[in-house]
């Protein structure tokens, strides 16, 4: 289907990835401990200069149901599907292997206008419009997922599920801080789309519980 030389389980083990609250798996790989006043944070609070993570979407690596409730931040965790969120600092996404669809929703459209919605495929096939770099600033809600056709190929037994997914790096500057992170919940989703019931229904599966 596409180049995916290392099985997801091996990627998770080798890179020491853990479940991410947004869905998928991640590991922090670099934090510049220098501090700067962030122009994006409230009252220009200080943030580290930059932070970088690995982020992986994969198939069949959800938080296991062992009869115990997972931590609240991992409720509804899926390894193949993220949850809509935004971050105040700009985030550069850098593709390594596989492919994923990123859906971006304009967070602050002009009064009286519907928010712009666009989709970008991160992947290696530039002839099909896929990109290896994706910059997302703080005015966009974002969510990533494995393409439906790739998941359908897994269900039909046409491809090894361990070789379906997407590995990227995310570089945030000024660095990531949970105080700059916002989930798109159901109430906020309705605020974004107003009376557009079709869009609300479309994106409800992507909101955080």
mmCIF file of C-alpha atoms in Angstrom:
data_model
loop_
_atom_site.group_PDB
_atom_site.id
_atom_site.type_symbol
_atom_site.label_atom_id
_atom_site.label_comp_id
_atom_site.label_asym_id
_atom_site.label_seq_id
_atom_site.Cartn_x
_atom_site.Cartn_y
_atom_site.Cartn_z
ATOM 1 C CA UNK A 1 0.000 0.000 0.000
ATOM 2 C CA UNK A 2 2.836 2.377 0.894
ATOM 3 C CA UNK A 3 6.314 2.183 2.336
ATOM 4 C CA UNK A 4 6.060 1.117 5.977
ATOM 5 C CA UNK A 5 9.128 -0.961 6.663
ATOM 6 C CA UNK A 6 8.951 -1.197 10.468
ATOM 7 C CA UNK A 7 5.879 -2.777 12.169
ATOM 8 C CA UNK A 8 3.977 -0.441 14.484
ATOM 9 C CA UNK A 9 4.566 -2.641 17.535
ATOM 10 C CA UNK A 10 8.306 -2.405 16.941
ATOM 11 C CA UNK A 11 8.082 1.377 16.505
ATOM 12 C CA UNK A 12 6.164 1.687 19.792
ATOM 13 C CA UNK A 13 8.680 -0.485 21.637
ATOM 14 C CA UNK A 14 11.849 0.970 20.107
ATOM 15 C CA UNK A 15 10.848 4.611 20.412
ATOM 16 C CA UNK A 16 9.248 3.994 23.847
ATOM 17 C CA UNK A 17 5.910 5.460 22.777
ATOM 18 C CA UNK A 18 2.977 5.673 25.176
ATOM 19 C CA UNK A 19 -0.734 6.390 24.580
ATOM 20 C CA UNK A 20 -1.445 10.055 23.892
ATOM 21 C CA UNK A 21 -4.606 11.698 25.305
ATOM 22 C CA UNK A 22 -5.394 12.945 21.781
ATOM 23 C CA UNK A 23 -5.283 9.385 20.410
ATOM 24 C CA UNK A 24 -2.315 7.564 18.941
ATOM 25 C CA UNK A 25 1.027 7.135 20.721
ATOM 26 C CA UNK A 26 3.870 9.549 21.411
ATOM 27 C CA UNK A 27 7.206 10.201 23.092
ATOM 28 C CA UNK A 28 8.847 13.492 23.964
ATOM 29 C CA UNK A 29 12.229 13.522 22.237
ATOM 30 C CA UNK A 30 13.569 17.027 22.875
ATOM 31 C CA UNK A 31 12.831 20.006 25.096
ATOM 32 C CA UNK A 32 14.891 23.198 24.913
ATOM 33 C CA UNK A 33 14.943 24.215 28.561
ATOM 34 C CA UNK A 34 15.602 27.872 27.769
ATOM 35 C CA UNK A 35 12.563 30.044 28.515
ATOM 36 C CA UNK A 36 10.960 32.807 26.439
ATOM 37 C CA UNK A 37 7.874 34.962 26.879
ATOM 38 C CA UNK A 38 5.368 33.345 24.518
ATOM 39 C CA UNK A 39 3.433 35.802 22.324
ATOM 40 C CA UNK A 40 0.680 33.189 22.102
ATOM 41 C CA UNK A 41 0.180 32.363 25.784
ATOM 42 C CA UNK A 42 -2.027 34.359 28.140
ATOM 43 C CA UNK A 43 -0.159 37.410 29.499
ATOM 44 C CA UNK A 44 2.912 36.285 27.516
ATOM 45 C CA UNK A 45 3.698 33.562 30.043
ATOM 46 C CA UNK A 46 7.087 31.932 29.735
ATOM 47 C CA UNK A 47 7.434 28.717 27.768
ATOM 48 C CA UNK A 48 10.381 26.545 26.820
ATOM 49 C CA UNK A 49 11.875 27.643 23.506
ATOM 50 C CA UNK A 50 10.921 24.481 21.638
ATOM 51 C CA UNK A 51 9.686 20.928 22.148
ATOM 52 C CA UNK A 52 9.574 17.915 19.841
ATOM 53 C CA UNK A 53 7.701 14.606 19.947
ATOM 54 C CA UNK A 54 7.266 11.473 17.894
ATOM 55 C CA UNK A 55 3.592 10.804 17.157
ATOM 56 C CA UNK A 56 2.206 7.543 15.775
ATOM 57 C CA UNK A 57 -1.203 6.511 14.494
ATOM 58 C CA UNK A 58 -1.522 2.745 14.196
ATOM 59 C CA UNK A 59 -3.996 -0.134 14.078
ATOM 60 C CA UNK A 60 -4.953 -2.282 17.070
ATOM 61 C CA UNK A 61 -2.970 -0.566 19.818
ATOM 62 C CA UNK A 62 -5.833 0.978 21.781
ATOM 63 C CA UNK A 63 -5.646 1.160 25.560
ATOM 64 C CA UNK A 64 -6.577 -2.420 26.564
ATOM 65 C CA UNK A 65 -9.854 -3.158 28.331
ATOM 66 C CA UNK A 66 -8.630 -5.007 31.413
ATOM 67 C CA UNK A 67 -11.749 -4.458 33.502
ATOM 68 C CA UNK A 68 -10.383 -1.263 34.984
ATOM 69 C CA UNK A 69 -11.164 2.275 33.880
ATOM 70 C CA UNK A 70 -8.199 3.877 32.092
ATOM 71 C CA UNK A 71 -6.992 7.240 33.342
ATOM 72 C CA UNK A 72 -9.517 9.979 32.584
ATOM 73 C CA UNK A 73 -7.216 11.526 30.002
ATOM 74 C CA UNK A 74 -7.250 8.256 28.016
ATOM 75 C CA UNK A 75 -11.000 7.551 28.068
ATOM 76 C CA UNK A 76 -12.033 6.627 24.527
ATOM 77 C CA UNK A 77 -8.396 6.304 23.410
ATOM 78 C CA UNK A 78 -7.945 5.067 19.842
ATOM 79 C CA UNK A 79 -4.596 4.303 18.262
ATOM 80 C CA UNK A 80 -5.954 5.064 14.771
ATOM 81 C CA UNK A 81 -8.005 8.215 15.381
ATOM 82 C CA UNK A 82 -7.279 11.476 17.166
ATOM 83 C CA UNK A 83 -9.537 14.035 18.852
ATOM 84 C CA UNK A 84 -10.116 17.619 17.761
ATOM 85 C CA UNK A 85 -7.942 20.118 19.592
ATOM 86 C CA UNK A 86 -5.867 23.239 19.083
ATOM 87 C CA UNK A 87 -2.631 24.592 20.489
ATOM 88 C CA UNK A 88 -1.728 28.266 20.861
ATOM 89 C CA UNK A 89 1.829 27.851 19.564
ATOM 90 C CA UNK A 90 2.394 26.962 15.902
ATOM 91 C CA UNK A 91 3.137 23.277 15.326
ATOM 92 C CA UNK A 92 5.224 21.877 12.479
ATOM 93 C CA UNK A 93 4.392 18.278 11.529
ATOM 94 C CA UNK A 94 7.168 16.291 9.807
ATOM 95 C CA UNK A 95 6.371 13.020 8.028
ATOM 96 C CA UNK A 96 8.465 9.866 8.483
ATOM 97 C CA UNK A 97 6.413 6.920 7.201
ATOM 98 C CA UNK A 98 2.876 5.778 6.340
ATOM 99 C CA UNK A 99 0.111 8.303 5.804
ATOM 100 C CA UNK A 100 -2.631 10.108 7.717
ATOM 101 C CA UNK A 101 -5.414 12.552 6.961
ATOM 102 C CA UNK A 102 -5.373 15.816 8.890
ATOM 103 C CA UNK A 103 -8.660 17.704 9.104
ATOM 104 C CA UNK A 104 -8.326 21.396 9.951
ATOM 105 C CA UNK A 105 -11.259 23.593 11.021
ATOM 106 C CA UNK A 106 -10.953 27.366 11.208
ATOM 107 C CA UNK A 107 -11.429 28.326 14.845
ATOM 108 C CA UNK A 108 -12.244 32.020 14.418
ATOM 109 C CA UNK A 109 -14.066 32.610 11.124
ATOM 110 C CA UNK A 110 -15.197 36.088 10.132
ATOM 111 C CA UNK A 111 -18.629 37.043 11.564
ATOM 112 C CA UNK A 112 -21.448 35.654 9.469
ATOM 113 C CA UNK A 113 -19.218 33.228 7.586
ATOM 114 C CA UNK A 114 -18.947 29.475 7.964
ATOM 115 C CA UNK A 115 -15.561 28.215 9.148
ATOM 116 C CA UNK A 116 -13.201 26.935 6.492
ATOM 117 C CA UNK A 117 -12.634 23.184 6.619
ATOM 118 C CA UNK A 118 -9.724 21.604 4.804
ATOM 119 C CA UNK A 119 -8.036 18.217 4.675
ATOM 120 C CA UNK A 120 -4.367 17.488 4.135
ATOM 121 C CA UNK A 121 -2.805 14.063 3.639
ATOM 122 C CA UNK A 122 0.597 13.610 5.213
ATOM 123 C CA UNK A 123 2.469 11.038 3.184
ATOM 124 C CA UNK A 124 5.293 10.442 0.757
ATOM 125 C CA UNK A 125 3.428 10.484 -2.579
ATOM 126 C CA UNK A 126 3.789 14.117 -3.626
ATOM 127 C CA UNK A 127 2.354 13.265 -7.070
ATOM 128 C CA UNK A 128 -1.009 12.762 -5.296
ATOM 129 C CA UNK A 129 -0.773 15.961 -3.308
ATOM 130 C CA UNK A 130 0.519 14.354 -0.123
ATOM 131 C CA UNK A 131 2.895 16.450 1.964
ATOM 132 C CA UNK A 132 5.844 15.729 4.229
ATOM 133 C CA UNK A 133 5.495 19.021 6.136
ATOM 134 C CA UNK A 134 2.390 20.575 7.656
ATOM 135 C CA UNK A 135 2.329 23.788 9.685
ATOM 136 C CA UNK A 136 -0.751 24.401 11.859
ATOM 137 C CA UNK A 137 -1.115 27.649 13.790
ATOM 138 C CA UNK A 138 -3.303 28.428 16.800
ATOM 139 C CA UNK A 139 -6.354 29.490 14.779
ATOM 140 C CA UNK A 140 -7.150 25.962 13.611
ATOM 141 C CA UNK A 141 -8.722 22.972 15.282
ATOM 142 C CA UNK A 142 -7.005 19.815 14.055
ATOM 143 C CA UNK A 143 -7.459 16.062 14.126
ATOM 144 C CA UNK A 144 -5.610 13.219 12.426
ATOM 145 C CA UNK A 145 -6.676 9.719 11.427
ATOM 146 C CA UNK A 146 -5.642 6.750 9.326
ATOM 147 C CA UNK A 147 -7.461 6.942 5.950
ATOM 148 C CA UNK A 148 -10.631 4.858 5.730
ATOM 149 C CA UNK A 149 -9.402 2.985 2.650
ATOM 150 C CA UNK A 150 -6.323 1.853 4.585
ATOM 151 C CA UNK A 151 -8.468 0.591 7.467
ATOM 152 C CA UNK A 152 -10.780 -1.163 4.996
ATOM 153 C CA UNK A 153 -7.755 -2.910 3.467
ATOM 154 C CA UNK A 154 -6.886 -4.193 6.940
ATOM 155 C CA UNK A 155 -10.446 -5.443 7.510
ATOM 156 C CA UNK A 156 -10.373 -7.296 4.180
ATOM 157 C CA UNK A 157 -7.053 -8.948 5.002
ATOM 158 C CA UNK A 158 -5.316 -7.228 2.102
ATOM 159 C CA UNK A 159 -2.524 -5.737 4.180
ATOM 160 C CA UNK A 160 -0.693 -6.439 7.431
ATOM 161 C CA UNK A 161 -2.264 -4.188 10.106
ATOM 162 C CA UNK A 162 1.171 -3.759 11.703
ATOM 163 C CA UNK A 163 2.253 -1.930 8.541
ATOM 164 C CA UNK A 164 -0.641 0.538 8.352
ATOM 165 C CA UNK A 165 -0.379 3.861 10.135
ATOM 166 C CA UNK A 166 1.616 7.073 10.180
ATOM 167 C CA UNK A 167 4.724 8.159 12.079
ATOM 168 C CA UNK A 168 5.544 11.860 12.268
ATOM 169 C CA UNK A 169 7.405 14.325 14.445
ATOM 170 C CA UNK A 170 5.783 17.461 15.847
ATOM 171 C CA UNK A 171 7.875 20.532 16.610
ATOM 172 C CA UNK A 172 6.211 23.217 18.767
ATOM 173 C CA UNK A 173 7.726 26.678 19.246
ATOM 174 C CA UNK A 174 7.455 28.183 21.807
ATOM 175 C CA UNK A 175 7.285 24.739 23.360
ATOM 176 C CA UNK A 176 4.160 22.754 24.167
ATOM 177 C CA UNK A 177 2.350 23.421 27.441
ATOM 178 C CA UNK A 178 -0.985 21.879 28.449
ATOM 179 C CA UNK A 179 -2.172 25.353 29.498
ATOM 180 C CA UNK A 180 -2.056 26.294 25.798
ATOM 181 C CA UNK A 181 -4.027 23.221 24.724
ATOM 182 C CA UNK A 182 -7.808 23.202 24.178
ATOM 183 C CA UNK A 183 -10.122 20.279 23.379
ATOM 184 C CA UNK A 184 -13.047 20.803 21.033
ATOM 185 C CA UNK A 185 -15.998 19.492 23.045
ATOM 186 C CA UNK A 186 -19.597 19.122 21.893
ATOM 187 C CA UNK A 187 -20.630 22.580 23.122
ATOM 188 C CA UNK A 188 -17.705 24.252 21.365
ATOM 189 C CA UNK A 189 -18.418 22.264 18.195
ATOM 190 C CA UNK A 190 -21.943 23.696 18.140
ATOM 191 C CA UNK A 191 -20.472 27.146 18.682
ATOM 192 C CA UNK A 192 -18.196 26.735 15.661
ATOM 193 C CA UNK A 193 -20.884 25.514 13.236
ATOM 194 C CA UNK A 194 -24.047 27.134 14.633
ATOM 195 C CA UNK A 195 -27.109 25.757 12.798
ATOM 196 C CA UNK A 196 -25.055 23.599 10.438
ATOM 197 C CA UNK A 197 -26.349 20.269 11.737
ATOM 198 C CA UNK A 198 -24.632 18.271 8.988
ATOM 199 C CA UNK A 199 -21.171 19.540 10.001
ATOM 200 C CA UNK A 200 -21.927 19.012 13.692
ATOM 201 C CA UNK A 201 -22.923 15.403 12.968
ATOM 202 C CA UNK A 202 -19.855 14.925 10.765
ATOM 203 C CA UNK A 203 -17.370 16.007 13.425
ATOM 204 C CA UNK A 204 -19.076 14.722 16.584
ATOM 205 C CA UNK A 205 -17.062 11.441 16.475
ATOM 206 C CA UNK A 206 -13.895 13.536 16.747
ATOM 207 C CA UNK A 207 -14.755 15.561 19.858
ATOM 208 C CA UNK A 208 -13.185 14.748 23.205
ATOM 209 C CA UNK A 209 -15.479 12.888 25.655
#
